[in-house]
């Protein structure tokens, strides 16, 4: 082995602390495919992952589809290429399987902005309410929830709750507001937001619309109300992908994390997709948590079988019921 090809991968995960070495002459895609077979593993990436990770998917989808896929997999090991709450969901649905996540620090601002003890206090301030939690939350929050939902089934789930039942919706206020509008149900909202979807610039989007008059504006419901009110279509990542694929229109301004554009182009190579710009002059329309996962870390987590998602058994047991309710009601 030529040692000049060996580099150190800095790793801040407590589970894999220190420095891990990787041989740069390796064809990582090939190695990952070999490891996948050896381990009887399934690779489940979300649409915001780097394109080379998306291309290694056994199945790619939005949060709901990934949870459904995780619930029915026969693989021994689930390699989740997404953020922590998504891998936790896969673990809760498969407590006896090993669930790997390339970088344990791949969190989510929505999950981090809604700590379970504070949400518990909020619940106590609203007696008689059930708690419907967006899947972008910690396992502890799931465990104290009545039902979980995702961006693709939130309206459907809320609409099935008896009219007299009061509801708290957490943690995303933008999705919550959108669901109130679509379902006509009043809900008490936890005031959380996604750091990616709340940064899109209305002014820059409007300018783009003016410069590209044929382009449709499509948006994820985590976007602010001002963006959603101007959108031609609102949907989850898979909803947006389906819409652009079925639409006769050829140009779209995409107000969600730009990782999804890889799949949009694969399915529609002749169409044009313009990422919606953030307020600042930076790449903050990219999810910094999702982008912590890299091809190198994906390879390392499969080679070393860590970092692994480990959850308290009692929390997993409690979090399973609201997740199962979601799957039943979807
Ligand atoms: P989807 O469920 O639409 O894939 O969204 C997940 C997410 O984290 C959006 O920011
Ligand atoms: Fe969380 Fe937003 Fe990243 Fe989605 S895009 S994982 S909601 S921080």
Short mmCIF file of C-alpha atoms and ligand atoms in Angstrom, two decimals:
data_model
loop_
_atom_site.label_atom_id
_atom_site.label_comp_id
_atom_site.label_asym_id
_atom_site.label_seq_id
_atom_site.Cartn_x
_atom_site.Cartn_y
_atom_site.Cartn_z
CA UNK A 1 0.00 0.00 0.00
CA UNK A 2 1.36 3.45 -0.91
CA UNK A 3 1.29 5.35 2.42
CA UNK A 4 1.26 8.74 0.66
CA UNK A 5 -2.33 7.93 -0.25
CA UNK A 6 -3.39 7.60 3.39
CA UNK A 7 -5.13 10.62 4.89
CA UNK A 8 -6.63 11.30 8.31
CA UNK A 9 -10.33 12.04 8.56
CA UNK A 10 -11.02 14.39 11.46
CA UNK A 11 -13.86 12.98 13.47
CA UNK A 12 -15.58 14.68 16.40
CA UNK A 13 -18.05 11.88 17.10
CA UNK A 14 -17.71 10.55 20.67
CA UNK A 15 -18.26 7.04 19.29
CA UNK A 16 -15.36 7.22 16.83
CA UNK A 17 -13.28 9.92 18.51
CA UNK A 18 -9.83 10.74 17.22
CA UNK A 19 -8.56 10.44 13.73
CA UNK A 20 -9.50 7.69 11.29
CA UNK A 21 -7.33 6.85 8.33
CA UNK A 22 -8.55 6.36 4.80
CA UNK A 23 -6.65 5.23 1.71
CA UNK A 24 -7.36 7.76 -1.02
CA UNK A 25 -6.44 5.32 -3.79
CA UNK A 26 -9.51 3.25 -2.91
CA UNK A 27 -12.52 3.43 -5.21
CA UNK A 28 -14.90 4.33 -2.39
CA UNK A 29 -18.09 3.67 -4.37
CA UNK A 30 -16.85 0.16 -5.19
CA UNK A 31 -15.74 -0.49 -1.58
CA UNK A 32 -19.10 0.70 -0.24
CA UNK A 33 -20.98 -1.59 -2.64
CA UNK A 34 -18.73 -4.54 -1.56
CA UNK A 35 -19.25 -3.78 2.15
CA UNK A 36 -22.99 -3.49 1.62
CA UNK A 37 -23.14 -7.04 0.24
CA UNK A 38 -20.84 -8.46 2.95
CA UNK A 39 -22.88 -6.82 5.73
CA UNK A 40 -26.33 -7.46 4.21
CA UNK A 41 -26.91 -3.73 4.65
CA UNK A 42 -29.33 -1.31 3.07
CA UNK A 43 -28.29 2.30 2.31
CA UNK A 44 -31.10 4.80 2.83
CA UNK A 45 -30.21 8.39 1.88
CA UNK A 46 -32.46 11.44 2.05
CA UNK A 47 -32.63 13.79 -0.97
CA UNK A 48 -30.41 16.46 0.63
CA UNK A 49 -27.32 14.22 0.68
CA UNK A 50 -24.36 14.78 -1.66
CA UNK A 51 -25.13 13.41 -5.13
CA UNK A 52 -22.49 10.64 -4.88
CA UNK A 53 -24.19 9.36 -1.71
CA UNK A 54 -27.62 9.54 -3.37
CA UNK A 55 -26.25 7.44 -6.24
CA UNK A 56 -25.42 4.59 -3.81
CA UNK A 57 -28.98 4.36 -2.50
CA UNK A 58 -30.96 1.16 -2.27
CA UNK A 59 -33.90 3.44 -1.78
CA UNK A 60 -34.12 7.23 -1.74
CA UNK A 61 -37.11 9.20 -0.54
CA UNK A 62 -38.61 11.77 1.79
CA UNK A 63 -38.85 11.24 5.55
CA UNK A 64 -42.11 9.31 5.33
CA UNK A 65 -40.95 7.02 2.54
CA UNK A 66 -37.65 6.40 4.32
CA UNK A 67 -39.50 5.49 7.55
CA UNK A 68 -41.80 3.16 5.58
CA UNK A 69 -38.80 1.58 3.89
CA UNK A 70 -36.96 1.18 7.21
CA UNK A 71 -40.07 -0.47 8.70
CA UNK A 72 -40.08 -3.22 6.07
CA UNK A 73 -36.41 -3.87 5.34
CA UNK A 74 -34.99 -7.41 5.58
CA UNK A 75 -31.41 -6.13 5.78
CA UNK A 76 -29.38 -6.83 8.94
CA UNK A 77 -27.86 -3.35 9.03
CA UNK A 78 -29.43 -0.02 8.09
CA UNK A 79 -26.95 2.62 6.91
CA UNK A 80 -28.86 5.86 7.15
CA UNK A 81 -27.45 8.74 5.12
CA UNK A 82 -29.40 11.65 6.49
CA UNK A 83 -29.70 13.44 9.81
CA UNK A 84 -29.81 12.03 13.33
CA UNK A 85 -33.60 12.09 13.86
CA UNK A 86 -34.09 10.09 10.63
CA UNK A 87 -31.62 7.40 11.73
CA UNK A 88 -33.25 7.37 15.19
CA UNK A 89 -36.61 6.76 13.53
CA UNK A 90 -35.14 3.78 11.65
CA UNK A 91 -33.76 2.43 14.96
CA UNK A 92 -37.10 2.86 16.80
CA UNK A 93 -38.80 0.93 14.00
CA UNK A 94 -36.04 -1.75 14.10
CA UNK A 95 -34.80 -1.96 17.70
CA UNK A 96 -32.95 -5.24 17.04
CA UNK A 97 -31.04 -4.00 14.00
CA UNK A 98 -27.81 -2.07 13.84
CA UNK A 99 -28.41 1.43 12.48
CA UNK A 100 -25.34 3.36 11.33
CA UNK A 101 -25.09 7.09 10.63
CA UNK A 102 -21.90 8.40 8.93
CA UNK A 103 -21.71 11.44 11.25
CA UNK A 104 -23.52 11.48 14.60
CA UNK A 105 -23.32 15.28 14.65
CA UNK A 106 -25.69 15.49 11.68
CA UNK A 107 -28.48 17.08 13.71
CA UNK A 108 -31.37 19.34 12.73
CA UNK A 109 -32.22 22.85 13.92
CA UNK A 110 -35.86 21.85 14.38
CA UNK A 111 -34.96 18.92 16.65
CA UNK A 112 -32.37 20.97 18.55
CA UNK A 113 -34.80 23.87 19.04
CA UNK A 114 -37.35 21.67 20.81
CA UNK A 115 -35.85 20.03 23.92
CA UNK A 116 -38.19 17.49 25.53
CA UNK A 117 -38.21 19.11 29.03
CA UNK A 118 -39.31 22.48 27.57
CA UNK A 119 -41.93 20.83 25.38
CA UNK A 120 -43.20 18.98 28.48
CA UNK A 121 -43.73 22.36 30.22
CA UNK A 122 -45.47 23.69 27.09
CA UNK A 123 -47.78 20.64 27.18
CA UNK A 124 -48.60 21.31 30.83
CA UNK A 125 -49.55 24.89 29.91
CA UNK A 126 -52.07 23.49 27.40
CA UNK A 127 -54.08 20.80 29.20
CA UNK A 128 -56.52 18.76 27.11
CA UNK A 129 -54.37 19.04 23.97
CA UNK A 130 -52.88 16.09 22.12
CA UNK A 131 -49.33 16.49 20.79
CA UNK A 132 -48.70 15.95 17.07
CA UNK A 133 -44.97 16.14 16.39
CA UNK A 134 -43.26 16.63 13.07
CA UNK A 135 -40.80 13.76 12.58
CA UNK A 136 -37.94 16.33 12.71
CA UNK A 137 -37.64 15.94 16.50
CA UNK A 138 -35.64 13.89 18.97
CA UNK A 139 -36.58 10.38 20.12
CA UNK A 140 -37.42 11.90 23.55
CA UNK A 141 -39.95 14.23 21.92
CA UNK A 142 -41.38 11.36 19.87
CA UNK A 143 -41.79 9.36 23.09
CA UNK A 144 -44.01 12.08 24.60
CA UNK A 145 -46.06 12.62 21.41
CA UNK A 146 -49.45 11.18 20.51
CA UNK A 147 -48.85 11.04 16.75
CA UNK A 148 -45.88 11.77 14.48
CA UNK A 149 -46.25 13.27 11.02
CA UNK A 150 -44.00 14.29 8.16
CA UNK A 151 -44.32 17.12 5.66
CA UNK A 152 -46.02 14.76 3.19
CA UNK A 153 -48.77 13.50 5.53
CA UNK A 154 -49.23 16.31 8.09
CA UNK A 155 -52.44 17.71 6.53
CA UNK A 156 -53.89 14.20 6.12
CA UNK A 157 -53.13 13.26 9.73
CA UNK A 158 -54.39 16.48 11.32
CA UNK A 159 -57.59 16.26 9.24
CA UNK A 160 -58.34 12.83 10.79
CA UNK A 161 -58.38 14.17 14.37
CA UNK A 162 -61.93 14.70 15.76
CA UNK A 163 -62.93 18.37 15.44
CA UNK A 164 -63.38 18.91 19.20
CA UNK A 165 -59.88 17.59 20.05
CA UNK A 166 -57.40 20.40 20.75
CA UNK A 167 -53.94 19.99 19.21
CA UNK A 168 -50.39 21.16 19.93
CA UNK A 169 -48.19 20.98 16.83
CA UNK A 170 -44.39 20.91 17.28
CA UNK A 171 -41.68 21.81 16.44
CA UNK A 172 -42.02 23.60 13.05
CA UNK A 173 -44.18 26.73 13.14
CA UNK A 174 -44.06 27.14 9.34
CA UNK A 175 -45.30 23.62 8.60
CA UNK A 176 -47.82 24.08 11.43
CA UNK A 177 -49.14 27.31 9.92
CA UNK A 178 -49.38 25.66 6.50
CA UNK A 179 -51.33 22.71 7.99
CA UNK A 180 -53.73 25.11 9.79
CA UNK A 181 -54.40 26.82 6.46
CA UNK A 182 -54.93 23.57 4.52
CA UNK A 183 -56.92 21.65 7.16
CA UNK A 184 -58.90 24.56 8.63
CA UNK A 185 -57.95 23.26 12.12
CA UNK A 186 -56.75 25.57 14.84
CA UNK A 187 -53.56 24.35 16.54
CA UNK A 188 -51.19 25.68 19.20
CA UNK A 189 -47.76 25.95 17.56
CA UNK A 190 -44.31 25.44 19.06
CA UNK A 191 -42.20 28.26 17.60
CA UNK A 192 -39.41 26.27 15.91
CA UNK A 193 -37.99 26.78 12.42
CA UNK A 194 -35.53 25.21 10.00
CA UNK A 195 -32.35 27.27 9.60
CA UNK A 196 -32.28 26.43 5.89
CA UNK A 197 -35.90 27.04 4.91
CA UNK A 198 -36.28 30.24 6.94
CA UNK A 199 -33.38 31.95 5.14
CA UNK A 200 -34.76 32.16 1.61
CA UNK A 201 -34.95 35.74 0.39
CA UNK A 202 -38.39 36.90 -0.83
CA UNK A 203 -36.78 39.79 -2.67
CA UNK A 204 -34.27 37.61 -4.54
CA UNK A 205 -36.95 35.01 -5.33
CA UNK A 206 -39.24 37.71 -6.72
CA UNK A 207 -36.38 39.03 -8.87
CA UNK A 208 -35.73 35.51 -10.17
CA UNK A 209 -39.43 35.13 -11.00
CA UNK A 210 -39.33 38.42 -12.88
CA UNK A 211 -36.18 37.38 -14.81
CA UNK A 212 -37.61 33.91 -15.55
CA UNK A 213 -41.31 34.57 -16.17
CA UNK A 214 -42.01 30.98 -17.29
CA UNK A 215 -40.50 29.42 -14.19
CA UNK A 216 -42.76 28.03 -11.44
CA UNK A 217 -41.83 28.61 -7.80
CA UNK A 218 -41.99 25.34 -5.83
CA UNK A 219 -41.45 25.28 -2.06
CA UNK A 220 -41.15 22.95 0.90
CA UNK A 221 -43.73 23.71 3.64
CA UNK A 222 -40.89 24.46 6.10
CA UNK A 223 -40.43 27.79 4.22
CA UNK A 224 -41.69 31.03 5.72
CA UNK A 225 -45.27 32.13 4.98
CA UNK A 226 -44.02 34.93 2.67
CA UNK A 227 -42.36 32.35 0.37
CA UNK A 228 -45.24 29.86 0.59
CA UNK A 229 -47.83 32.50 -0.31
CA UNK A 230 -46.04 33.11 -3.63
CA UNK A 231 -45.40 29.44 -4.42
CA UNK A 232 -47.04 27.72 -7.39
CA UNK A 233 -46.69 24.36 -5.64
CA UNK A 234 -45.91 23.33 -2.05
CA UNK A 235 -44.84 19.81 -1.12
CA UNK A 236 -42.41 17.49 0.65
CA UNK A 237 -39.17 16.65 -1.15
CA UNK A 238 -40.77 13.68 -2.92
CA UNK A 239 -43.88 15.80 -3.62
CA UNK A 240 -41.72 18.46 -5.29
CA UNK A 241 -39.88 15.81 -7.32
CA UNK A 242 -43.16 14.28 -8.53
CA UNK A 243 -44.56 17.70 -9.38
CA UNK A 244 -41.63 18.80 -11.57
CA UNK A 245 -41.58 15.41 -13.30
CA UNK A 246 -45.29 15.45 -14.14
CA UNK A 247 -45.51 19.17 -14.98
CA UNK A 248 -45.49 20.27 -18.64
CA UNK A 249 -43.42 23.30 -17.49
CA UNK A 250 -39.65 23.25 -18.08
CA UNK A 251 -38.31 25.73 -15.54
CA UNK A 252 -38.56 25.83 -11.74
CA UNK A 253 -37.27 27.95 -8.87
CA UNK A 254 -36.66 25.42 -6.09
CA UNK A 255 -37.20 26.69 -2.52
CA UNK A 256 -35.76 23.81 -0.56
CA UNK A 257 -32.31 22.34 0.07
CA UNK A 258 -30.60 22.13 -3.35
CA UNK A 259 -29.53 18.47 -2.91
CA UNK A 260 -32.94 17.49 -4.34
CA UNK A 261 -31.98 19.05 -7.69
CA UNK A 262 -29.74 16.02 -8.38
CA UNK A 263 -32.82 13.75 -8.53
CA UNK A 264 -34.83 16.39 -10.42
CA UNK A 265 -32.15 16.49 -13.13
CA UNK A 266 -31.80 12.70 -13.26
CA UNK A 267 -35.53 12.39 -13.93
CA UNK A 268 -35.80 15.54 -16.10
CA UNK A 269 -32.45 16.15 -17.83
CA UNK A 270 -33.96 18.65 -20.27
CA UNK A 271 -35.54 20.86 -17.55
CA UNK A 272 -33.96 23.82 -15.73
CA UNK A 273 -33.87 24.04 -11.93
CA UNK A 274 -32.83 27.27 -10.21
CA UNK A 275 -32.03 26.99 -6.48
CA UNK A 276 -33.86 29.68 -4.48
CA UNK A 277 -31.24 32.05 -3.02
CA UNK A 278 -30.83 32.77 0.69
CA UNK A 279 -30.76 36.31 2.14
CA UNK A 280 -26.99 36.21 2.75
CA UNK A 281 -24.28 35.81 0.12
CA UNK A 282 -23.39 32.29 1.17
CA UNK A 283 -24.41 28.68 0.70
CA UNK A 284 -26.85 28.76 3.61
CA UNK A 285 -29.57 27.21 1.46
CA UNK A 286 -27.50 24.01 1.95
CA UNK A 287 -28.30 22.09 5.13
CA UNK A 288 -25.04 22.16 7.14
CA UNK A 289 -26.16 19.08 9.10
CA UNK A 290 -26.99 16.96 6.05
CA UNK A 291 -23.70 17.94 4.44
CA UNK A 292 -21.69 16.59 7.43
CA UNK A 293 -22.13 13.15 5.85
CA UNK A 294 -19.53 12.60 3.16
CA UNK A 295 -18.63 9.66 0.94
CA UNK A 296 -15.49 9.11 3.08
CA UNK A 297 -17.51 9.01 6.31
CA UNK A 298 -20.08 6.72 4.72
CA UNK A 299 -17.27 4.30 3.79
CA UNK A 300 -15.68 4.55 7.26
CA UNK A 301 -18.95 3.93 9.11
CA UNK A 302 -19.53 0.79 7.05
CA UNK A 303 -15.92 -0.41 7.35
CA UNK A 304 -15.82 0.14 11.14
CA UNK A 305 -19.56 -0.56 11.79
CA UNK A 306 -19.77 2.74 13.68
CA UNK A 307 -20.94 5.32 14.65
CA UNK A 308 -24.08 3.46 15.60
CA UNK A 309 -27.42 4.83 16.84
CA UNK A 310 -27.95 3.66 20.43
CA UNK A 311 -31.19 4.61 22.19
CA UNK A 312 -32.69 4.00 25.59
CA UNK A 313 -35.07 1.01 25.39
CA UNK A 314 -37.88 2.69 27.30
CA UNK A 315 -37.69 5.75 25.01
CA UNK A 316 -37.74 3.49 21.93
CA UNK A 317 -40.77 1.61 23.23
CA UNK A 318 -42.67 4.85 23.94
CA UNK A 319 -41.65 6.47 20.64
CA UNK A 320 -42.77 3.47 18.60
CA UNK A 321 -46.52 3.90 19.22
CA UNK A 322 -46.85 7.47 17.77
CA UNK A 323 -44.71 6.40 14.81
CA UNK A 324 -46.91 3.36 14.20
CA UNK A 325 -50.00 5.60 14.43
CA UNK A 326 -48.48 7.78 11.72
CA UNK A 327 -47.82 4.79 9.47
CA UNK A 328 -51.40 3.58 10.00
CA UNK A 329 -52.91 7.02 9.26
CA UNK A 330 -50.73 7.82 6.20
P1 LIG B 1 -38.88 15.65 3.65
O1 LIG B 1 -39.65 14.79 4.57
O2 LIG B 1 -39.77 16.43 2.72
O3 LIG B 1 -37.84 14.85 2.89
O4 LIG B 1 -38.14 16.77 4.49
C1 LIG B 1 -37.20 16.49 5.45
C2 LIG B 1 -36.50 17.69 5.88
O5 LIG B 1 -35.68 17.65 6.76
C3 LIG B 1 -36.84 18.94 5.25
O6 LIG B 1 -35.98 19.92 5.67
FE1 LIG B 2 -33.41 20.03 9.71
FE2 LIG B 2 -33.72 22.03 8.02
FE3 LIG B 2 -31.67 20.41 7.72
FE4 LIG B 2 -34.16 19.56 7.17
S1 LIG B 2 -33.01 21.13 6.10
S2 LIG B 2 -32.59 18.46 8.33
S3 LIG B 2 -35.31 20.65 8.74
S4 LIG B 2 -32.02 21.77 9.48
#
